[in-house]
């Protein structure tokens, strides 16, 4: 942080551009958050350090890319929850999701607090309640991931029929392929998106949701550049390329 201040650097991207090396600040911060979490499960002071790191990052880099900001928010709330400050974690998620109710992984992160915690706060009913609230949002992002979480939750409780229905929901309306016709200059001339509706097809009352989903699917630019092994994976998973699509 001192180096950032002395150099007058305002963003992680600017730092990585100026101080090039075998690693990047983008990846290093996320690795540090992960290691503080692992250490914090044995010694709570590391969870407190993780809270401080996340809060400083959100304060210092308010305009960071959406993925990093969302990951840092989840890490912050997760740490508060594990420290026993459940009301603080709840208040943070309510604030963030009130501002962006379509943040699918926000609903998942919030619900996971009640499912995977080691702080003695496991509450599967509360977990399911949060997930159902999230999946009810018409344009929620990563709807398939929320449906998968609900399916897992139902399976754990022996509710197999409900689990199967959520599995079907996770498969419906999921783009399985985007084909593009591209000019020699790299301009997209035509784009076609294919959807998979599963073996049972799609109920007519869900056609409007598919139309909304298609309108929200952005036309991706053609990028011809090599992705470094330690750079964020282009698929948007939040993982490094070497641990995701580059594996």
mmCIF file with all atom_site columns, C-alpha atoms in Angstrom, residues 28-56 72 75-76 78-79 82-83:
data_model
loop_
_atom_site.group_PDB
_atom_site.id
_atom_site.type_symbol
_atom_site.label_atom_id
_atom_site.label_alt_id
_atom_site.label_comp_id
_atom_site.label_asym_id
_atom_site.label_entity_id
_atom_site.label_seq_id
_atom_site.pdbx_PDB_ins_code
_atom_site.Cartn_x
_atom_site.Cartn_y
_atom_site.Cartn_z
_atom_site.occupancy
_atom_site.B_iso_or_equiv
_atom_site.pdbx_formal_charge
_atom_site.auth_seq_id
_atom_site.auth_comp_id
_atom_site.auth_asym_id
_atom_site.auth_atom_id
_atom_site.pdbx_PDB_model_num
ATOM 1  C CA . UNK A 1 28 ? -1.525  -11.794 -5.380 1.00 0.00 ? 28 UNK A CA 1
ATOM 2  C CA . UNK A 1 29 ? -4.335  -10.074 -3.467 1.00 0.00 ? 29 UNK A CA 1
ATOM 3  C CA . UNK A 1 30 ? -6.742  -12.940 -4.146 1.00 0.00 ? 30 UNK A CA 1
ATOM 4  C CA . UNK A 1 31 ? -4.107  -15.503 -3.150 1.00 0.00 ? 31 UNK A CA 1
ATOM 5  C CA . UNK A 1 32 ? -3.499  -13.608 0.092  1.00 0.00 ? 32 UNK A CA 1
ATOM 6  C CA . UNK A 1 33 ? -7.234  -13.536 0.844  1.00 0.00 ? 33 UNK A CA 1
ATOM 7  C CA . UNK A 1 34 ? -7.386  -17.314 0.355  1.00 0.00 ? 34 UNK A CA 1
ATOM 8  C CA . UNK A 1 35 ? -4.379  -17.991 2.573  1.00 0.00 ? 35 UNK A CA 1
ATOM 9  C CA . UNK A 1 36 ? -5.695  -15.716 5.332  1.00 0.00 ? 36 UNK A CA 1
ATOM 10 C CA . UNK A 1 37 ? -8.960  -17.686 5.221  1.00 0.00 ? 37 UNK A CA 1
ATOM 11 C CA . UNK A 1 38 ? -7.165  -21.024 5.524  1.00 0.00 ? 38 UNK A CA 1
ATOM 12 C CA . UNK A 1 39 ? -5.015  -19.771 8.403  1.00 0.00 ? 39 UNK A CA 1
ATOM 13 C CA . UNK A 1 40 ? -8.023  -18.125 10.036 1.00 0.00 ? 40 UNK A CA 1
ATOM 14 C CA . UNK A 1 41 ? -9.781  -21.452 10.456 1.00 0.00 ? 41 UNK A CA 1
ATOM 15 C CA . UNK A 1 42 ? -7.069  -22.296 12.999 1.00 0.00 ? 42 UNK A CA 1
ATOM 16 C CA . UNK A 1 43 ? -6.314  -18.835 14.366 1.00 0.00 ? 43 UNK A CA 1
ATOM 17 C CA . UNK A 1 44 ? -9.047  -16.169 14.332 1.00 0.00 ? 44 UNK A CA 1
ATOM 18 C CA . UNK A 1 45 ? -6.580  -13.275 14.161 1.00 0.00 ? 45 UNK A CA 1
ATOM 19 C CA . UNK A 1 46 ? -5.990  -14.121 10.502 1.00 0.00 ? 46 UNK A CA 1
ATOM 20 C CA . UNK A 1 47 ? -9.700  -13.709 9.786  1.00 0.00 ? 47 UNK A CA 1
ATOM 21 C CA . UNK A 1 48 ? -9.507  -10.257 11.344 1.00 0.00 ? 48 UNK A CA 1
ATOM 22 C CA . UNK A 1 49 ? -6.538  -9.513  9.086  1.00 0.00 ? 49 UNK A CA 1
ATOM 23 C CA . UNK A 1 50 ? -8.607  -10.689 6.113  1.00 0.00 ? 50 UNK A CA 1
ATOM 24 C CA . UNK A 1 51 ? -11.412 -8.315  7.092  1.00 0.00 ? 51 UNK A CA 1
ATOM 25 C CA . UNK A 1 52 ? -8.933  -5.435  7.212  1.00 0.00 ? 52 UNK A CA 1
ATOM 26 C CA . UNK A 1 53 ? -7.476  -6.403  3.824  1.00 0.00 ? 53 UNK A CA 1
ATOM 27 C CA . UNK A 1 54 ? -10.901 -6.593  2.152  1.00 0.00 ? 54 UNK A CA 1
ATOM 28 C CA . UNK A 1 55 ? -12.146 -3.352  3.667  1.00 0.00 ? 55 UNK A CA 1
ATOM 29 C CA . UNK A 1 56 ? -8.976  -1.535  2.631  1.00 0.00 ? 56 UNK A CA 1
ATOM 30 C CA . UNK A 1 72 ? -13.760 -9.146  -2.204 1.00 0.00 ? 72 UNK A CA 1
ATOM 31 C CA . UNK A 1 75 ? -14.629 -12.626 1.298  1.00 0.00 ? 75 UNK A CA 1
ATOM 32 C CA . UNK A 1 76 ? -15.402 -9.763  3.659  1.00 0.00 ? 76 UNK A CA 1
ATOM 33 C CA . UNK A 1 78 ? -17.669 -14.576 4.869  1.00 0.00 ? 78 UNK A CA 1
ATOM 34 C CA . UNK A 1 79 ? -14.949 -13.509 7.305  1.00 0.00 ? 79 UNK A CA 1
ATOM 35 C CA . UNK A 1 82 ? -16.965 -16.906 10.579 1.00 0.00 ? 82 UNK A CA 1
ATOM 36 C CA . UNK A 1 83 ? -15.885 -14.499 13.330 1.00 0.00 ? 83 UNK A CA 1
#
